[in-house]
PDB file of C-alpha atoms in Angstrom:
ATOM      1  CA  MET A 281      29.957  26.783  -8.138  1.00  0.00           C
ATOM      2  CA  SER A 282      31.911  26.321  -5.439  1.00  0.00           C
ATOM      3  CA  LYS A 283      34.842  23.439  -5.356  1.00  0.00           C
ATOM      4  CA  ASN A 284      32.256  21.710  -2.652  1.00  0.00           C
ATOM      5  CA  ARG A 285      29.286  21.782  -4.868  1.00  0.00           C
ATOM      6  CA  LYS A 286      28.550  19.753  -7.740  1.00  0.00           C
ATOM      7  CA  ARG A 287      25.699  19.604 -10.252  1.00  0.00           C
ATOM      8  CA  ILE A 288      24.593  16.473 -12.369  1.00  0.00           C
ATOM      9  CA  PHE A 289      22.381  15.417 -14.475  1.00  0.00           C
ATOM     10  CA  LYS A 290      19.706  12.380 -14.742  1.00  0.00           C
ATOM     11  CA  VAL A 291      16.722  11.538 -16.192  1.00  0.00           C
ATOM     12  CA  PHE A 292      14.474   9.442 -13.019  1.00  0.00           C
ATOM     13  CA  PHE A 293      10.715   8.790 -14.299  1.00  0.00           C
ATOM     14  CA  ALA A 294       8.030   9.114 -11.580  1.00  0.00           C
ATOM     15  CA  TRP A 295       7.997   5.383 -11.167  1.00  0.00           C
ATOM     16  CA  GLN A 296      10.753   5.377 -11.243  1.00  0.00           C
ATOM     17  CA  GLU A 297      11.303   6.131  -7.465  1.00  0.00           C
ATOM     18  CA  GLU A 298      12.783   2.918  -5.989  1.00  0.00           C
ATOM     19  CA  LYS A 299      16.043   3.846  -8.820  1.00  0.00           C
ATOM     20  CA  GLU A 300      16.123   7.738  -7.538  1.00  0.00           C
ATOM     21  CA  ALA A 301      15.881   6.877  -3.408  1.00  0.00           C
ATOM     22  CA  ALA A 302      18.981   4.291  -4.080  1.00  0.00           C
ATOM     23  CA  TRP A 303      21.361   6.620  -6.399  1.00  0.00           C
ATOM     24  CA  LEU A 304      20.740   9.323  -3.804  1.00  0.00           C
ATOM     25  CA  GLU A 305      21.391   6.827  -0.889  1.00  0.00           C
ATOM     26  CA  GLU A 306      24.233   5.560  -3.497  1.00  0.00           C
ATOM     27  CA  MET A 307      25.781   9.483  -3.307  1.00  0.00           C
ATOM     28  CA  ALA A 308      25.370   9.644   0.233  1.00  0.00           C
ATOM     29  CA  GLU A 309      27.590   7.053   1.107  1.00  0.00           C
ATOM     30  CA  LYS A 310      30.364   8.807  -1.215  1.00  0.00           C
ATOM     31  CA  GLY A 311      29.875  12.203   0.554  1.00  0.00           C
ATOM     32  CA  TRP A 312      27.143  13.881  -1.628  1.00  0.00           C
ATOM     33  CA  LEU A 313      24.538  14.834   0.293  1.00  0.00           C
ATOM     34  CA  MET A 314      21.764  16.322  -2.047  1.00  0.00           C
ATOM     35  CA  GLU A 315      20.838  20.476  -1.822  1.00  0.00           C
ATOM     36  CA  LYS A 316      18.680  20.625  -4.703  1.00  0.00           C
ATOM     37  CA  TYR A 317      16.380  19.350  -7.574  1.00  0.00           C
ATOM     38  CA  HIS A 318      15.714  21.565 -10.293  1.00  0.00           C
ATOM     39  CA  MET A 319      14.217  20.270 -14.360  1.00  0.00           C
ATOM     40  CA  ILE A 320      16.450  16.968 -14.722  1.00  0.00           C
ATOM     41  CA  PHE A 321      19.625  18.986 -12.136  1.00  0.00           C
ATOM     42  CA  TYR A 322      20.716  17.647  -8.876  1.00  0.00           C
ATOM     43  CA  THR A 323      23.194  19.929  -7.061  1.00  0.00           C
ATOM     44  CA  PHE A 324      25.513  17.828  -4.328  1.00  0.00           C
ATOM     45  CA  VAL A 325      27.025  19.402  -1.197  1.00  0.00           C
ATOM     46  CA  GLN A 326      30.119  17.321   0.319  1.00  0.00           C
ATOM     47  CA  GLY A 327      30.207  16.432   3.484  1.00  0.00           C
ATOM     48  CA  GLN A 328      30.826  13.157   5.754  1.00  0.00           C
ATOM     49  CA  PRO A 329      29.888  10.146   3.743  1.00  0.00           C
ATOM     50  CA  GLU A 330      27.311   8.133   6.013  1.00  0.00           C
ATOM     51  CA  LYS A 331      24.092   6.375   5.280  1.00  0.00           C
ATOM     52  CA  TYR A 332      20.975   7.961   4.506  1.00  0.00           C
ATOM     53  CA  ILE A 333      17.415   6.893   3.802  1.00  0.00           C
ATOM     54  CA  TYR A 334      15.309   8.799   1.550  1.00  0.00           C
ATOM     55  CA  LYS A 335      12.189   8.760   0.617  1.00  0.00           C
ATOM     56  CA  PHE A 336       9.224  10.953  -1.215  1.00  0.00           C
ATOM     57  CA  ASP A 337       6.161  12.200  -1.126  1.00  0.00           C
ATOM     58  CA  TYR A 338       3.637  13.699  -3.850  1.00  0.00           C
ATOM     59  CA  ARG A 339       1.163  16.075  -2.378  1.00  0.00           C
ATOM     60  CA  ASP A 340      -1.480  17.654  -4.865  1.00  0.00           C
ATOM     61  CA  THR A 341      -2.177  20.959  -2.905  1.00  0.00           C
ATOM     62  CA  ASN A 342      -0.550  23.728  -1.592  1.00  0.00           C
ATOM     63  CA  ARG A 343      -2.554  23.621   1.645  1.00  0.00           C
ATOM     64  CA  ASP A 344      -0.627  23.487   5.171  1.00  0.00           C
ATOM     65  CA  THR A 345       2.442  23.091   4.196  1.00  0.00           C
ATOM     66  CA  THR A 346       3.791  24.824   7.282  1.00  0.00           C
ATOM     67  CA  GLU A 347       2.188  22.238   9.268  1.00  0.00           C
ATOM     68  CA  TYR A 348       3.093  19.383   6.960  1.00  0.00           C
ATOM     69  CA  LEU A 349       7.013  19.791   6.906  1.00  0.00           C
ATOM     70  CA  GLU A 350       7.040  20.301  11.120  1.00  0.00           C
ATOM     71  CA  ILE A 351       4.938  17.199  11.502  1.00  0.00           C
ATOM     72  CA  PHE A 352       8.572  15.442   9.008  1.00  0.00           C
ATOM     73  CA  GLN A 353      10.825  17.207  10.451  1.00  0.00           C
ATOM     74  CA  ASP A 354       9.489  16.915  14.204  1.00  0.00           C
ATOM     75  CA  SER A 355       9.907  12.714  13.232  1.00  0.00           C
ATOM     76  CA  GLY A 356      13.285  12.898  12.257  1.00  0.00           C
ATOM     77  CA  TRP A 357      12.842  13.551   8.555  1.00  0.00           C
ATOM     78  CA  GLU A 358      14.550  16.410   6.984  1.00  0.00           C
ATOM     79  CA  TYR A 359      13.186  18.003   4.193  1.00  0.00           C
ATOM     80  CA  VAL A 360      15.787  18.665   1.194  1.00  0.00           C
ATOM     81  CA  ASP A 361      13.259  20.770  -1.260  1.00  0.00           C
ATOM     82  CA  ARG A 362      10.727  20.487  -3.071  1.00  0.00           C
ATOM     83  CA  TYR A 363       9.711  20.276  -7.368  1.00  0.00           C
ATOM     84  CA  LEU A 364       6.586  20.952  -8.320  1.00  0.00           C
ATOM     85  CA  ASN A 365       4.170  18.549  -6.030  1.00  0.00           C
ATOM     86  CA  TRP A 366       7.276  16.456  -5.580  1.00  0.00           C
ATOM     87  CA  TYR A 367       8.777  16.855  -1.697  1.00  0.00           C
ATOM     88  CA  TYR A 368      12.279  14.824  -1.201  1.00  0.00           C
ATOM     89  CA  PHE A 369      13.175  14.214   2.722  1.00  0.00           C
ATOM     90  CA  ARG A 370      15.731  11.765   4.488  1.00  0.00           C
ATOM     91  CA  LYS A 371      17.273  10.700   7.216  1.00  0.00           C
ATOM     92  CA  LYS A 372      20.348   9.185   8.817  1.00  0.00           C
ATOM     93  CA  ASP A 373      20.297   5.488   8.800  1.00  0.00           C
ATOM     94  CA  ASP A 374      21.258   4.216  11.978  1.00  0.00           C
ATOM     95  CA  GLY A 375      18.648   0.878  11.271  1.00  0.00           C
ATOM     96  CA  THR A 376      17.205   1.441  14.600  1.00  0.00           C
ATOM     97  CA  GLN A 377      14.167   4.030  13.612  1.00  0.00           C
ATOM     98  CA  LEU A 378      11.256   3.813  11.442  1.00  0.00           C
ATOM     99  CA  SER A 379      12.602   3.792   7.959  1.00  0.00           C
ATOM    100  CA  ASP A 380       9.488   4.702   5.525  1.00  0.00           C
ATOM    101  CA  ILE A 381       6.996   7.230   5.831  1.00  0.00           C
ATOM    102  CA  TYR A 382       4.442   6.043   5.204  1.00  0.00           C
ATOM    103  CA  THR A 383       3.523   2.552   7.630  1.00  0.00           C
ATOM    104  CA  ASP A 384       0.482   1.344   6.063  1.00  0.00           C
ATOM    105  CA  SER A 385      -0.876   0.566   2.525  1.00  0.00           C
ATOM    106  CA  ARG A 386      -4.447   2.349   3.366  1.00  0.00           C
ATOM    107  CA  SER A 387      -2.467   6.011   3.114  1.00  0.00           C
ATOM    108  CA  GLU A 388       0.174   5.155   0.866  1.00  0.00           C
ATOM    109  CA  VAL A 389      -2.819   4.370  -1.637  1.00  0.00           C
ATOM    110  CA  GLN A 390      -3.631   8.510  -1.255  1.00  0.00           C
ATOM    111  CA  LYS A 391      -1.076   9.547  -2.200  1.00  0.00           C
ATOM    112  CA  TYR A 392      -0.434   7.534  -5.497  1.00  0.00           C
ATOM    113  CA  LYS A 393      -4.199   8.708  -6.011  1.00  0.00           C
ATOM    114  CA  ALA A 394      -3.256  11.590  -6.119  1.00  0.00           C
ATOM    115  CA  LEU A 395      -0.065  11.463  -7.978  1.00  0.00           C
ATOM    116  CA  PHE A 396      -2.348   9.393 -10.483  1.00  0.00           C
ATOM    117  CA  ARG A 397      -5.252  12.697 -10.552  1.00  0.00           C
ATOM    118  CA  THR A 398      -2.312  14.985 -12.093  1.00  0.00           C
ATOM    119  CA  PHE A 399      -1.168  12.556 -14.563  1.00  0.00           C
ATOM    120  CA  LEU A 400      -4.849  11.880 -15.488  1.00  0.00           C
ATOM    121  CA  ILE A 401      -5.037  15.493 -16.378  1.00  0.00           C
ATOM    122  CA  LEU A 402      -1.719  15.894 -17.311  1.00  0.00           C
ATOM    123  CA  GLY A 403      -2.585  13.048 -20.377  1.00  0.00           C
ATOM    124  CA  ILE A 404      -6.112  14.929 -20.755  1.00  0.00           C
ATOM    125  CA  VAL A 405      -4.765  18.374 -21.340  1.00  0.00           C
ATOM    126  CA  ASN A 406      -2.093  16.515 -23.998  1.00  0.00           C
ATOM    127  CA  LEU A 407      -4.403  14.556 -25.888  1.00  0.00           C
ATOM    128  CA  PHE A 408      -6.453  17.864 -26.502  1.00  0.00           C
ATOM    129  CA  ASN A 409      -3.361  19.106 -28.094  1.00  0.00           C
ATOM    130  CA  LEU A 410      -2.647  16.042 -29.846  1.00  0.00           C
ATOM    131  CA  ILE A 411      -6.168  16.280 -31.595  1.00  0.00           C
ATOM    132  CA  ASN A 412      -6.254  20.326 -32.118  1.00  0.00           C
ATOM    133  CA  ILE A 413      -2.157  20.098 -33.239  1.00  0.00           C
ATOM    134  CA  THR A 414      -3.165  16.804 -35.899  1.00  0.00           C
ATOM    135  CA  PHE A 415      -6.210  18.945 -37.042  1.00  0.00           C
ATOM    136  CA  ASN A 416      -6.135  22.301 -36.978  1.00  0.00           C
ATOM    137  CA  THR A 417      -2.991  22.431 -39.443  1.00  0.00           C
ATOM    138  CA  SER A 418      -3.957  21.360 -42.734  1.00  0.00           C
ATOM    139  CA  ASN A 419      -5.948  24.039 -43.479  1.00  0.00           C
ATOM    140  CA  THR A 420      -2.946  26.930 -42.218  1.00  0.00           C
ATOM    141  CA  LEU A 421      -0.287  25.285 -44.130  1.00  0.00           C
ATOM    142  CA  SER A 422       1.311  26.423 -47.295  1.00  0.00           C
ATOM    143  CA  HIS A 423       4.949  25.680 -46.709  1.00  0.00           C
ATOM    144  CA  GLN A 424       7.086  22.872 -47.011  1.00  0.00           C
ATOM    145  CA  GLY A 425       9.319  24.026 -43.829  1.00  0.00           C
ATOM    146  CA  GLU A 426       6.110  24.429 -42.299  1.00  0.00           C
ATOM    147  CA  LEU A 427       5.438  20.671 -43.019  1.00  0.00           C
ATOM    148  CA  THR A 428       8.708  19.821 -41.103  1.00  0.00           C
ATOM    149  CA  PHE A 429       7.708  21.805 -38.029  1.00  0.00           C
ATOM    150  CA  TYR A 430       4.647  20.920 -37.913  1.00  0.00           C
ATOM    151  CA  ASN A 431       5.570  17.565 -38.533  1.00  0.00           C
ATOM    152  CA  ILE A 432       8.095  17.783 -35.384  1.00  0.00           C
ATOM    153  CA  LEU A 433       5.752  19.273 -33.290  1.00  0.00           C
ATOM    154  CA  ARG A 434       3.044  16.681 -33.309  1.00  0.00           C
ATOM    155  CA  LEU A 435       5.876  13.620 -33.344  1.00  0.00           C
ATOM    156  CA  LEU A 436       6.732  15.631 -29.392  1.00  0.00           C
ATOM    157  CA  VAL A 437       3.191  16.227 -28.708  1.00  0.00           C
ATOM    158  CA  LEU A 438       2.636  12.739 -29.671  1.00  0.00           C
ATOM    159  CA  ALA A 439       5.801  11.688 -26.836  1.00  0.00           C
ATOM    160  CA  ALA A 440       4.530  13.546 -24.509  1.00  0.00           C
ATOM    161  CA  PHE A 441       1.018  11.982 -24.613  1.00  0.00           C
ATOM    162  CA  VAL A 442       2.836   8.128 -24.751  1.00  0.00           C
ATOM    163  CA  LEU A 443       4.801   8.999 -21.156  1.00  0.00           C
ATOM    164  CA  VAL A 444       1.924  10.605 -19.545  1.00  0.00           C
ATOM    165  CA  GLY A 445      -0.197   7.585 -20.862  1.00  0.00           C
ATOM    166  CA  TYR A 446       2.593   5.023 -19.375  1.00  0.00           C
ATOM    167  CA  ALA A 447       2.859   6.945 -15.841  1.00  0.00           C
ATOM    168  CA  CYS A 448      -0.856   6.571 -15.656  1.00  0.00           C
ATOM    169  CA  PHE A 449      -0.665   3.001 -16.433  1.00  0.00           C
ATOM    170  CA  LYS A 450       2.321   2.441 -14.107  1.00  0.00           C
ATOM    171  CA  THR A 451       0.768   4.654 -11.290  1.00  0.00           C
ATOM    172  CA  TYR A 452      -2.139   2.582 -11.878  1.00  0.00           C
ATOM    173  CA  ARG A 453      -0.696  -0.851 -10.655  1.00  0.00           C
ATOM    174  CA  ARG A 454       1.118  -0.042  -8.457  1.00  0.00           C
ATOM    175  CA  ILE A 455      -2.419   1.436  -6.377  1.00  0.00           C
ATOM    176  CA  GLN A 456      -3.486  -2.014  -7.160  1.00  0.00           C
ATOM    177  CA  GLY A 457      -0.611  -3.616  -5.902  1.00  0.00           C
ATOM    178  CA  LEU A 458      -1.116  -1.451  -3.031  1.00  0.00           C
ATOM    179  CA  LYS A 459      -4.733  -2.406  -1.655  1.00  0.00           C
ATOM    180  CA  SER A 460      -3.995  -6.221  -2.630  1.00  0.00           C
ATOM    181  CA  ASP A 461      -3.989  -7.073   0.686  1.00  0.00           C
ATOM    182  CA  LEU A 462      -6.545  -8.581   2.408  1.00  0.00           C
TER     183      LEU A 462
ATOM    184  CA  MET B  52     -29.980   7.385  13.644  1.00  0.00           C
ATOM    185  CA  ASP B  53     -29.074   9.982  10.839  1.00  0.00           C
ATOM    186  CA  THR B  54     -25.382  10.692  12.171  1.00  0.00           C
ATOM    187  CA  GLN B  55     -24.899   6.873  13.104  1.00  0.00           C
ATOM    188  CA  ILE B  56     -25.956   5.150   9.861  1.00  0.00           C
ATOM    189  CA  ASN B  57     -23.296   8.440   7.653  1.00  0.00           C
ATOM    190  CA  ILE B  58     -20.173   7.189  10.365  1.00  0.00           C
ATOM    191  CA  LYS B  59     -20.718   3.104   9.741  1.00  0.00           C
ATOM    192  CA  LYS B  60     -19.140   3.291   6.341  1.00  0.00           C
ATOM    193  CA  TYR B  61     -16.134   4.578   7.937  1.00  0.00           C
ATOM    194  CA  LEU B  62     -16.206   1.117   9.778  1.00  0.00           C
ATOM    195  CA  PRO B  63     -13.320  -0.697   9.918  1.00  0.00           C
ATOM    196  CA  LEU B  64     -11.116   1.969  10.777  1.00  0.00           C
ATOM    197  CA  THR B  65      -7.233   1.249  10.215  1.00  0.00           C
ATOM    198  CA  GLU B  66      -4.466   0.684  13.175  1.00  0.00           C
ATOM    199  CA  ALA B  67      -3.810   4.072  12.091  1.00  0.00           C
ATOM    200  CA  THR B  68      -6.503   5.707  12.069  1.00  0.00           C
ATOM    201  CA  TYR B  69      -8.396   4.507  15.352  1.00  0.00           C
ATOM    202  CA  TYR B  70      -4.533   5.187  17.150  1.00  0.00           C
ATOM    203  CA  ILE B  71      -4.972   8.347  16.506  1.00  0.00           C
ATOM    204  CA  LEU B  72      -8.440   9.145  17.345  1.00  0.00           C
ATOM    205  CA  ILE B  73      -7.934   8.179  20.540  1.00  0.00           C
ATOM    206  CA  SER B  74      -5.244  10.049  20.625  1.00  0.00           C
ATOM    207  CA  LEU B  75      -7.241  13.535  20.503  1.00  0.00           C
ATOM    208  CA  LEU B  76     -10.233  13.014  23.363  1.00  0.00           C
ATOM    209  CA  GLU B  77      -8.130  16.636  23.854  1.00  0.00           C
ATOM    210  CA  PRO B  78      -6.620  18.907  21.613  1.00  0.00           C
ATOM    211  CA  LEU B  79      -2.820  17.534  21.008  1.00  0.00           C
ATOM    212  CA  HIS B  80      -0.645  18.295  17.622  1.00  0.00           C
ATOM    213  CA  GLY B  81       0.509  16.046  15.299  1.00  0.00           C
ATOM    214  CA  TYR B  82       3.671  15.010  16.660  1.00  0.00           C
ATOM    215  CA  GLY B  83       2.049  14.428  19.725  1.00  0.00           C
ATOM    216  CA  ILE B  84      -0.388  12.589  18.372  1.00  0.00           C
ATOM    217  CA  MET B  85       2.751  10.383  17.189  1.00  0.00           C
ATOM    218  CA  GLN B  86       4.691   9.778  20.538  1.00  0.00           C
ATOM    219  CA  ASN B  87       1.545   9.446  22.215  1.00  0.00           C
ATOM    220  CA  VAL B  88       0.383   6.019  19.945  1.00  0.00           C
ATOM    221  CA  GLU B  89       4.257   4.580  20.381  1.00  0.00           C
ATOM    222  CA  LYS B  90       3.702   5.618  24.059  1.00  0.00           C
ATOM    223  CA  ILE B  91       0.251   3.328  24.900  1.00  0.00           C
ATOM    224  CA  SER B  92       1.128   0.666  22.435  1.00  0.00           C
ATOM    225  CA  ASP B  93       4.605   0.568  23.791  1.00  0.00           C
ATOM    226  CA  SER B  94       6.111   0.859  21.237  1.00  0.00           C
ATOM    227  CA  GLU B  95       4.273  -1.465  19.036  1.00  0.00           C
ATOM    228  CA  VAL B  96       2.926   1.170  16.741  1.00  0.00           C
ATOM    229  CA  ARG B  97       4.775   3.680  14.881  1.00  0.00           C
ATOM    230  CA  LEU B  98       3.034   6.090  12.070  1.00  0.00           C
ATOM    231  CA  GLY B  99       5.772   7.334   9.558  1.00  0.00           C
ATOM    232  CA  PRO B 100       4.377  11.116   9.410  1.00  0.00           C
ATOM    233  CA  GLY B 101       2.651  10.929   5.744  1.00  0.00           C
ATOM    234  CA  THR B 102       0.530   8.294   6.944  1.00  0.00           C
ATOM    235  CA  LEU B 103      -0.282  10.705   9.793  1.00  0.00           C
ATOM    236  CA  TYR B 104      -0.144  14.200   7.481  1.00  0.00           C
ATOM    237  CA  GLY B 105      -2.403  11.890   5.425  1.00  0.00           C
ATOM    238  CA  ALA B 106      -4.999  10.505   8.058  1.00  0.00           C
ATOM    239  CA  LEU B 107      -5.005  14.187   9.948  1.00  0.00           C
ATOM    240  CA  SER B 108      -6.563  15.864   6.372  1.00  0.00           C
ATOM    241  CA  LYS B 109      -8.308  13.291   5.806  1.00  0.00           C
ATOM    242  CA  LEU B 110     -10.186  12.949   9.423  1.00  0.00           C
ATOM    243  CA  GLU B 111     -10.155  16.647   8.566  1.00  0.00           C
ATOM    244  CA  LYS B 112     -12.345  16.545   5.304  1.00  0.00           C
ATOM    245  CA  GLU B 113     -15.175  13.813   7.136  1.00  0.00           C
ATOM    246  CA  LYS B 114     -15.293  16.514   9.850  1.00  0.00           C
ATOM    247  CA  LEU B 115     -14.403  13.878  12.422  1.00  0.00           C
ATOM    248  CA  ILE B 116     -11.688  15.700  13.782  1.00  0.00           C
ATOM    249  CA  GLN B 117     -11.960  19.308  13.988  1.00  0.00           C
ATOM    250  CA  HIS B 118      -8.738  22.427  14.227  1.00  0.00           C
ATOM    251  CA  VAL B 119      -8.453  23.900  17.664  1.00  0.00           C
ATOM    252  CA  SER B 120      -5.689  26.075  18.280  1.00  0.00           C
ATOM    253  CA  SER B 121      -2.311  26.954  17.008  1.00  0.00           C
ATOM    254  CA  SER B 122       0.999  27.152  18.683  1.00  0.00           C
ATOM    255  CA  GLU B 123       4.092  28.386  16.349  1.00  0.00           C
ATOM    256  CA  ARG B 124       3.567  25.849  13.564  1.00  0.00           C
ATOM    257  CA  LYS B 125       1.349  23.932  14.706  1.00  0.00           C
ATOM    258  CA  LYS B 126      -1.824  22.543  15.016  1.00  0.00           C
ATOM    259  CA  TYR B 127      -4.137  21.548  17.190  1.00  0.00           C
ATOM    260  CA  TYR B 128      -6.502  18.680  16.263  1.00  0.00           C
ATOM    261  CA  GLN B 129     -10.006  17.524  18.382  1.00  0.00           C
ATOM    262  CA  LEU B 130     -11.930  14.822  18.322  1.00  0.00           C
ATOM    263  CA  THR B 131     -16.053  16.250  17.003  1.00  0.00           C
ATOM    264  CA  GLU B 132     -19.349  14.702  18.238  1.00  0.00           C
ATOM    265  CA  GLY B 133     -19.244  12.123  15.326  1.00  0.00           C
ATOM    266  CA  GLY B 134     -15.535  11.340  15.735  1.00  0.00           C
ATOM    267  CA  LYS B 135     -16.519  10.396  19.183  1.00  0.00           C
ATOM    268  CA  LYS B 136     -19.076   8.286  17.956  1.00  0.00           C
ATOM    269  CA  LEU B 137     -16.968   6.525  15.685  1.00  0.00           C
ATOM    270  CA  VAL B 138     -14.288   5.699  17.889  1.00  0.00           C
ATOM    271  CA  GLN B 139     -17.254   3.942  20.005  1.00  0.00           C
ATOM    272  CA  LEU B 140     -18.925   2.337  17.336  1.00  0.00           C
ATOM    273  CA  GLU B 141     -15.276   0.341  15.965  1.00  0.00           C
ATOM    274  CA  PHE B 142     -14.490  -0.413  20.058  1.00  0.00           C
ATOM    275  CA  ARG B 143     -17.300  -1.991  20.061  1.00  0.00           C
ATOM    276  CA  ARG B 144     -16.830  -3.695  16.830  1.00  0.00           C
ATOM    277  CA  LEU B 145     -14.013  -4.785  18.476  1.00  0.00           C
ATOM    278  CA  THR B 146     -14.806  -6.262  21.575  1.00  0.00           C
ATOM    279  CA  GLY B 147     -17.704  -8.047  19.176  1.00  0.00           C
ATOM    280  CA  LEU B 148     -14.743  -9.940  17.247  1.00  0.00           C
ATOM    281  CA  ILE B 149     -12.834 -10.852  20.084  1.00  0.00           C
ATOM    282  CA  LYS B 150     -15.982 -11.502  22.234  1.00  0.00           C
ATOM    283  CA  ASN B 151     -16.609 -13.977  18.518  1.00  0.00           C
ATOM    284  CA  SER B 152     -14.266 -15.206  18.324  1.00  0.00           C
ATOM    285  CA  LYS B 153     -12.914 -16.213  21.684  1.00  0.00           C
ATOM    286  CA  ASN B 154     -14.144 -20.258  21.649  1.00  0.00           C
ATOM    287  CA  VAL B 155     -12.695 -21.096  18.974  1.00  0.00           C
ATOM    288  CA  ILE B 156      -8.701 -19.270  19.116  1.00  0.00           C
ATOM    289  CA  GLU B 157      -8.463 -21.003  22.852  1.00  0.00           C
ATOM    290  CA  ARG B 158      -9.610 -24.595  20.875  1.00  0.00           C
ATOM    291  CA  MET B 159      -7.011 -24.244  18.172  1.00  0.00           C
ATOM    292  CA  GLU B 160      -4.369 -23.510  21.373  1.00  0.00           C
ATOM    293  CA  GLU B 161      -5.726 -26.229  23.288  1.00  0.00           C
ATOM    294  CA  ASN B 162      -5.709 -28.257  20.036  1.00  0.00           C
ATOM    295  CA  ASN B 163      -1.872 -26.787  19.996  1.00  0.00           C
ATOM    296  CA  GLU B 164      -0.932 -28.459  22.933  1.00  0.00           C
ATOM    297  CA  GLN B 165      -2.144 -31.799  22.648  1.00  0.00           C
ATOM    298  CA  LYS B 166       0.300 -32.360  19.646  1.00  0.00           C
TER     299      LYS B 166
END
């Protein structure tokens, strides 16, 4: 990795978009512009310290991605990276332009509904895993060591299930919040 | 008659959707719609790309607009017959709202002047 790049390990959950954006904006003000995101690693490139606005979008489809990105770029949003179905955009903040990618709550609800659907599917898959692992191990186990292994696995699957469940709840709450206007 | 009933379920439209629909009597691409909306609304209404893209894909799915051609990387859209009917219905609905509330609003304004 060259001198003017750095990699930072940081974890944000799907319901912490504002926090994540604020952190990326802070980095930009220090002259570090986000270049890539992978798993839990952010790669930054050094540039001029400047004020930026970061926004994220979520799509549950890969259809028409070229057209999708084109509309963002035409309207002044720079496409930074994409991870799974999350898209990272940024724009220089001069205080005069439109600072959001969603300008009404009805369309923003669509974004979170897509996210909610994804979490719901993940949650159901996880639940099946959990049931499977809890009831299928008893007859196959013979060694003490295996038992510990399955216990750890069970715990991990349970933790994933709780996390996805919480993500579902947070996304649902956000949808309700957006819908509450008259 | 059947289509009329079906289309009524989309009412009322959001401001964004209404402006997008009235921009598409002639074929236009996404960014063209944004510019047009800003122009005809005297910069009062500006659409974010997320809102615009979301509305376009929804309207296309409901067959209220259709994809007519592509150039470079841009897709051009235009109103379908259903889309035209919808925007006319909404126009009539809005005109009715204005007409029926005019009296009340004018009285409010008169009261304000007297105070």
